[in-house]
Amino acid sequence: MRIAPLFLNSSRRLLFLSRMASNKVLTTENINPQVITMQYAVRGPIVIRAVEIEKELAKGANKPFKNVIKANIGDAHAMGQKPITFIRQVLACVSNPSLMETGKFPSDVIEHSKTLLGGCGGHSAGAYSQSTGIDVIRKHISEYISKRDGFPCDMENVILSGGASESIRNVLKLFIRRDGSKKVGVMIPIPQYPLYSASTEEFGLGQVGYYLHEEKNWSLEENELERAYQESLKKFDTRVLCVINPGNPTGQVLSRQNIETIIKFAHKHHLFLMADEVYQDNIYAEGSKFHSFKKVINEMGDPYNKMELASFHSVSKGYMGECGMRGGYVEFFNLDPQVYVLFKKMISAKLCSTILGQVVMDCVVNPPKPGEPSYDLWLKEKTAVLDSLKQRATLVKEAYGSIEGIRCNEVQGAMYAFPQIELPQKAIDKARSLGQEPDFFYAMQLLESTGVCIVPGSGFGQKQGTYHFRTTILPQPELMKDMLTRFKSFHTKFLQEYK
Amino acid sequence: MRIAPLFLNSSRRLLFLSRMASNKVLTTENINPQVITMQYAVRGPIVIRAVEIEKELAKGANKPFKNVIKANIGDAHAMGQKPITFIRQVLACVSNPSLMETGKFPSDVIEHSKTLLGGCGGHSAGAYSQSTGIDVIRKHISEYISKRDGFPCDMENVILSGGASESIRNVLKLFIRRDGSKKVGVMIPIPQYPLYSASTEEFGLGQVGYYLHEEKNWSLEENELERAYQESLKKFDTRVLCVINPGNPTGQVLSRQNIETIIKFAHKHHLFLMADEVYQDNIYAEGSKFHSFKKVINEMGDPYNKMELASFHSVSKGYMGECGMRGGYVEFFNLDPQVYVLFKKMISAKLCSTILGQVVMDCVVNPPKPGEPSYDLWLKEKTAVLDSLKQRATLVKEAYGSIEGIRCNEVQGAMYAFPQIELPQKAIDKARSLGQEPDFFYAMQLLESTGVCIVPGSGFGQKQGTYHFRTTILPQPELMKDMLTRFKSFHTKFLQEYK
């Protein structure tokens, strides 16, 4: 124990003493306050408890269930989805190029791998790439976007990153201010994917929530955008509009008309558009179709095709579900060229995103073509995953929709349902008495009694007085049925207990 | 072109008009100002120009050299170093588990891969891990640290990340304040690795440079630490001390005595220690030895073994040089438990680091053991790389040391030399007339005339009036000789021109 030196002046002596009290340099008293306030529910306390329960089960703990079913996160492989063979063959060849000589891999896998290694420093995936990513992959991404949209994409506007999350966070960072002036407001949907709330909070940006219209299948309406924008101006300099399409956690697919409305709104208020389009391959509902913001902006012509847009894609979702690979990209459109130079400088301090993640991104945007040896298997595997997801999307909606006190919109796309639950007042009171959000209380009870792990709606945002949860549609069919059975039985008991 | 609505009040109308002038939502006028001021020289303008020159050469441009030699960045594979077979075999098996059935891989590779896949969700590297990383890898890291130091390491204190850079940035983030109070000062060496200057600038932290003593082979002296600390208090609340050992860009290896001095200094001023130890395997000089801060702190006993420490390691350096894989970790020691909970919450919004990068980290801390089938080859490859680096460390020091007007300290460790160059006054004047730092001017001339890409000392910091550059020791021996020949001939001409 050290003694506070007497020669220090009183304020420094006080500081010294207070530091001694905690005995730590870094404490919750002096930590970056945003780290305290930010929340990321998808990996929040319920999920931490789920991991603990798994460890307890592994040690032989006696529970009313044998396993935890993690429906909390869009993690397809963890829920039993098998990798796409083509992707994993390319990964193996790029990681260990001597495999290309074994005669065991299809010629298009080898050709693909050689092209990618040709883009790597020293022909090794162990070399850094440029911070923007490997050029040949940027080129393939730009070709994919051009073909998808029917409008040209310049590869110079594409930057690879470790998942889409990293790009989204990098773009948001551009709007940080530390000079005490009004915070830049960022419009995000409510309910939203908590990456947005966590990052805006961490970066000291202003979170401007606009509510999606639950009764109209989570559509996005102009008058609500307008209300949120106008109210935000009292506190913030609102300059960014984030849209997630297909929706997370809400599973809606925006119509072309809806996207036009959003674009016109953003134009009217001179907003920077961020389009989170990581679920662009996950469209299930009859009549639903994915329209990229880039395409619609271009189709709308002048002046909309001059608007600034950042759009994001990822290897973690779609039919491949390669979350652990950390591949993704941002495409900028109409970004101020000087801003772009600064952006590239900013990301250079992080060196580059993982080369193997970039490789997976390449496989996604540049898959086998008809006539190539890997094509048939690739198409079969892709179709099987998407068909199965489509079935599970229907199953989830029907199953939850049939339970008393639960309403569930159609899962038009993405990987989630966000059902609304009517909680009995007694349950709400009980939760409040424990200092918990009612849907958090519900989700924790569900986990402890059945092993089913979902995320309470309060982690995504919801209209006051309503309660929801997010569940993925990812458990494989058998497990999904098991989950729904456990859920139904819990819910019935819960309603009885708190009636 | 839109017309500024007349109904807006004058200040909003002005804003509207100024926005219209640039026509962009996001401009250099309103971008996050830290993005403008931060610099990252290792990928700065000289390197950008080097990439351009490579593209010009590929298109057949006529230059006085045939290729660019990139000695700007510690990127071993890009400079021709071959990957370690064991690592790449494990990567291939983890990526494509069906390869384990082919009978083509050694049994320890298969066993290693199976253990790792057992730690992955759904036994797939495509699943997310916990944000802290895969548990079995954290366990192997903790065993590695315990064995290295002779003091226990709890796996719960280890967190994997995308390279060491990500962990370093995450720890620095804990010290951000946005409430207008004094910035937290972070002590960093001068010269330093620009990750530190770039990140402290980006995060709005206070950069407190302490000079390394060039004449004493870049050692770190207490009186200089004290001077820097005391001066910093006028502006900052200085609470963090970063040490890079072995040194980047300076290549020194701190003696045990020197580390003790640093620890006592940090204790005296209640500083949080950050030890960047990514070059721990890169020790070349006779008599030099790597001492981890964790070990020395523990050996020093009470009260030093109560100090907070974060230490960092990476797969990018050492003998493996797997930069593109983005694997690394931080070990916390004595961190306040509540702070640790907040740290884990903060990183959860980034989901997890790449699984394959984590896999490479595992191979580094848990390599083949004597008697296992991969051991002999692994040891041979590892030894060959480290021996060759040791030779090149000597070669570089001797070669630069023999050139008029250049002084080069011994490269005791890491991968860099940081020679001092005496620039003629005429060259300095010429540079200033172009608005350039003199060593930047020198490095750019070197690049344009010879294709040799180095980083000017001004990107790392140096004593006023001195000029340096950082070069890696990574070009393979033949290329290294070529580089040194080009350099010598350029330097001689340069001195003549500006004499």
mmCIF file of N, CA and C in Angstrom, chain A residues 40-89:
data_model
loop_
_atom_site.group_PDB
_atom_site.id
_atom_site.type_symbol
_atom_site.label_atom_id
_atom_site.label_comp_id
_atom_site.label_asym_id
_atom_site.label_seq_id
_atom_site.Cartn_x
_atom_site.Cartn_y
_atom_site.Cartn_z
ATOM 1 N N TYR A 40 -25.562 -4.453 -27.002
ATOM 2 C CA TYR A 40 -25.613 -5.296 -28.194
ATOM 3 C C TYR A 40 -26.334 -6.581 -27.833
ATOM 4 N N ALA A 41 -27.661 -6.519 -27.951
ATOM 5 C CA ALA A 41 -28.516 -7.561 -27.390
ATOM 6 C C ALA A 41 -28.295 -8.936 -27.992
ATOM 7 N N VAL A 42 -27.890 -8.953 -29.282
ATOM 8 C CA VAL A 42 -27.734 -10.247 -29.951
ATOM 9 C C VAL A 42 -26.700 -11.103 -29.220
ATOM 10 N N ARG A 43 -25.790 -10.432 -28.510
ATOM 11 C CA ARG A 43 -24.827 -11.169 -27.694
ATOM 12 C C ARG A 43 -24.895 -10.704 -26.238
ATOM 13 N N GLY A 44 -26.092 -10.349 -25.810
ATOM 14 C CA GLY A 44 -26.283 -9.786 -24.475
ATOM 15 C C GLY A 44 -26.405 -10.854 -23.390
ATOM 16 N N PRO A 45 -26.953 -10.454 -22.232
ATOM 17 C CA PRO A 45 -26.993 -11.325 -21.056
ATOM 18 C C PRO A 45 -27.696 -12.663 -21.290
ATOM 19 N N ILE A 46 -28.732 -12.666 -22.134
ATOM 20 C CA ILE A 46 -29.448 -13.923 -22.375
ATOM 21 C C ILE A 46 -28.509 -14.916 -23.066
ATOM 22 N N VAL A 47 -27.744 -14.394 -24.006
ATOM 23 C CA VAL A 47 -26.846 -15.271 -24.747
ATOM 24 C C VAL A 47 -25.693 -15.724 -23.855
ATOM 25 N N ILE A 48 -25.205 -14.821 -23.015
ATOM 26 C CA ILE A 48 -24.133 -15.186 -22.083
ATOM 27 C C ILE A 48 -24.624 -16.312 -21.162
ATOM 28 N N ARG A 49 -25.875 -16.188 -20.694
ATOM 29 C CA ARG A 49 -26.451 -17.227 -19.844
ATOM 30 C C ARG A 49 -26.613 -18.537 -20.628
ATOM 31 N N ALA A 50 -26.968 -18.416 -21.929
ATOM 32 C CA ALA A 50 -27.129 -19.627 -22.749
ATOM 33 C C ALA A 50 -25.806 -20.385 -22.843
ATOM 34 N N VAL A 51 -24.721 -19.655 -22.993
ATOM 35 C CA VAL A 51 -23.405 -20.296 -23.071
ATOM 36 C C VAL A 51 -23.072 -20.972 -21.745
ATOM 37 N N GLU A 52 -23.407 -20.306 -20.655
ATOM 38 C CA GLU A 52 -23.177 -20.911 -19.328
ATOM 39 C C GLU A 52 -23.959 -22.214 -19.185
ATOM 40 N N ILE A 53 -25.222 -22.162 -19.611
ATOM 41 C CA ILE A 53 -26.065 -23.357 -19.488
ATOM 42 C C ILE A 53 -25.478 -24.505 -20.304
ATOM 43 N N GLU A 54 -24.971 -24.179 -21.497
ATOM 44 C CA GLU A 54 -24.333 -25.222 -22.309
ATOM 45 C C GLU A 54 -23.181 -25.867 -21.554
ATOM 46 N N LYS A 55 -22.383 -25.013 -20.881
ATOM 47 C CA LYS A 55 -21.253 -25.562 -20.119
ATOM 48 C C LYS A 55 -21.753 -26.408 -18.951
ATOM 49 N N GLU A 56 -22.842 -25.961 -18.305
ATOM 50 C CA GLU A 56 -23.420 -26.745 -17.203
ATOM 51 C C GLU A 56 -23.902 -28.109 -17.708
ATOM 52 N N LEU A 57 -24.571 -28.091 -18.863
ATOM 53 C CA LEU A 57 -25.056 -29.352 -19.434
ATOM 54 C C LEU A 57 -23.896 -30.290 -19.743
ATOM 55 N N ALA A 58 -22.822 -29.695 -20.305
ATOM 56 C CA ALA A 58 -21.651 -30.519 -20.643
ATOM 57 C C ALA A 58 -21.067 -31.174 -19.407
ATOM 58 N N LYS A 59 -21.220 -30.502 -18.262
ATOM 59 C CA LYS A 59 -20.699 -31.068 -17.001
ATOM 60 C C LYS A 59 -21.718 -32.002 -16.336
ATOM 61 N N GLY A 60 -22.828 -32.264 -17.047
ATOM 62 C CA GLY A 60 -23.794 -33.232 -16.544
ATOM 63 C C GLY A 60 -24.902 -32.646 -15.673
ATOM 64 N N ALA A 61 -25.065 -31.334 -15.710
ATOM 65 C CA ALA A 61 -26.120 -30.712 -14.900
ATOM 66 C C ALA A 61 -27.492 -31.269 -15.291
ATOM 67 N N ASN A 62 -28.355 -31.368 -14.307
ATOM 68 C CA ASN A 62 -29.692 -31.899 -14.544
ATOM 69 C C ASN A 62 -30.638 -30.747 -14.901
ATOM 70 N N LYS A 63 -31.135 -30.759 -16.126
ATOM 71 C CA LYS A 63 -32.016 -29.686 -16.611
ATOM 72 C C LYS A 63 -33.226 -30.340 -17.266
ATOM 73 N N PRO A 64 -34.301 -29.584 -17.406
ATOM 74 C CA PRO A 64 -35.481 -30.149 -18.080
ATOM 75 C C PRO A 64 -35.308 -30.213 -19.602
ATOM 76 N N PHE A 65 -34.103 -30.061 -20.106
ATOM 77 C CA PHE A 65 -33.852 -30.159 -21.556
ATOM 78 C C PHE A 65 -32.424 -30.647 -21.740
ATOM 79 N N LYS A 66 -32.178 -31.185 -22.933
ATOM 80 C CA LYS A 66 -30.871 -31.806 -23.158
ATOM 81 C C LYS A 66 -29.868 -30.890 -23.835
ATOM 82 N N ASN A 67 -30.381 -29.905 -24.539
ATOM 83 C CA ASN A 67 -29.469 -29.029 -25.280
ATOM 84 C C ASN A 67 -30.051 -27.622 -25.376
ATOM 85 N N VAL A 68 -29.171 -26.668 -25.628
ATOM 86 C CA VAL A 68 -29.602 -25.290 -25.852
ATOM 87 C C VAL A 68 -29.830 -25.118 -27.350
ATOM 88 N N ILE A 69 -30.936 -24.491 -27.721
ATOM 89 C CA ILE A 69 -31.181 -24.201 -29.146
ATOM 90 C C ILE A 69 -30.986 -22.701 -29.330
ATOM 91 N N LYS A 70 -29.915 -22.352 -30.054
ATOM 92 C CA LYS A 70 -29.580 -20.937 -30.184
ATOM 93 C C LYS A 70 -30.259 -20.328 -31.395
ATOM 94 N N ALA A 71 -31.383 -19.722 -31.148
ATOM 95 C CA ALA A 71 -32.097 -19.044 -32.222
ATOM 96 C C ALA A 71 -31.877 -17.536 -32.086
ATOM 97 N N ASN A 72 -30.760 -17.184 -31.438
ATOM 98 C CA ASN A 72 -30.513 -15.765 -31.155
ATOM 99 C C ASN A 72 -29.731 -15.064 -32.233
ATOM 100 N N ILE A 73 -29.041 -15.804 -33.063
ATOM 101 C CA ILE A 73 -28.099 -15.146 -33.972
ATOM 102 C C ILE A 73 -28.114 -15.842 -35.324
ATOM 103 N N GLY A 74 -27.962 -15.043 -36.372
ATOM 104 C CA GLY A 74 -28.009 -15.560 -37.737
ATOM 105 C C GLY A 74 -26.741 -16.314 -38.079
ATOM 106 N N ASP A 75 -26.594 -17.494 -37.488
ATOM 107 C CA ASP A 75 -25.341 -18.254 -37.575
ATOM 108 C C ASP A 75 -25.670 -19.636 -38.126
ATOM 109 N N ALA A 76 -25.791 -19.697 -39.454
ATOM 110 C CA ALA A 76 -26.365 -20.875 -40.102
ATOM 111 C C ALA A 76 -25.569 -22.151 -39.823
ATOM 112 N N HIS A 77 -24.243 -22.086 -39.953
ATOM 113 C CA HIS A 77 -23.454 -23.308 -39.776
ATOM 114 C C HIS A 77 -23.566 -23.837 -38.352
ATOM 115 N N ALA A 78 -23.636 -22.923 -37.383
ATOM 116 C CA ALA A 78 -23.768 -23.364 -35.998
ATOM 117 C C ALA A 78 -25.064 -24.145 -35.807
ATOM 118 N N MET A 79 -26.061 -23.849 -36.647
ATOM 119 C CA MET A 79 -27.337 -24.552 -36.539
ATOM 120 C C MET A 79 -27.422 -25.715 -37.526
ATOM 121 N N GLY A 80 -26.282 -26.153 -38.023
ATOM 122 C CA GLY A 80 -26.246 -27.399 -38.785
ATOM 123 C C GLY A 80 -26.214 -27.256 -40.295
ATOM 124 N N GLN A 81 -26.273 -26.034 -40.821
ATOM 125 C CA GLN A 81 -26.197 -25.892 -42.278
ATOM 126 C C GLN A 81 -24.794 -26.272 -42.747
ATOM 127 N N LYS A 82 -24.726 -27.018 -43.851
ATOM 128 C CA LYS A 82 -23.432 -27.470 -44.368
ATOM 129 C C LYS A 82 -22.837 -26.423 -45.312
ATOM 130 N N PRO A 83 -21.517 -26.276 -45.290
ATOM 131 C CA PRO A 83 -20.880 -25.323 -46.198
ATOM 132 C C PRO A 83 -21.078 -25.709 -47.667
ATOM 133 N N ILE A 84 -20.973 -24.714 -48.528
ATOM 134 C CA ILE A 84 -21.028 -24.943 -49.978
ATOM 135 C C ILE A 84 -19.674 -25.528 -50.409
ATOM 136 N N THR A 85 -19.718 -26.662 -51.068
ATOM 137 C CA THR A 85 -18.479 -27.373 -51.415
ATOM 138 C C THR A 85 -17.497 -26.495 -52.195
ATOM 139 N N PHE A 86 -17.997 -25.800 -53.198
ATOM 140 C CA PHE A 86 -17.126 -24.982 -54.039
ATOM 141 C C PHE A 86 -16.319 -23.989 -53.192
ATOM 142 N N ILE A 87 -16.989 -23.315 -52.276
ATOM 143 C CA ILE A 87 -16.309 -22.314 -51.442
ATOM 144 C C ILE A 87 -15.188 -22.963 -50.634
ATOM 145 N N ARG A 88 -15.496 -24.103 -50.026
ATOM 146 C CA ARG A 88 -14.499 -24.736 -49.169
ATOM 147 C C ARG A 88 -13.355 -25.355 -49.959
ATOM 148 N N GLN A 89 -13.644 -25.767 -51.186
ATOM 149 C CA GLN A 89 -12.546 -26.289 -52.023
ATOM 150 C C GLN A 89 -11.591 -25.162 -52.409
#
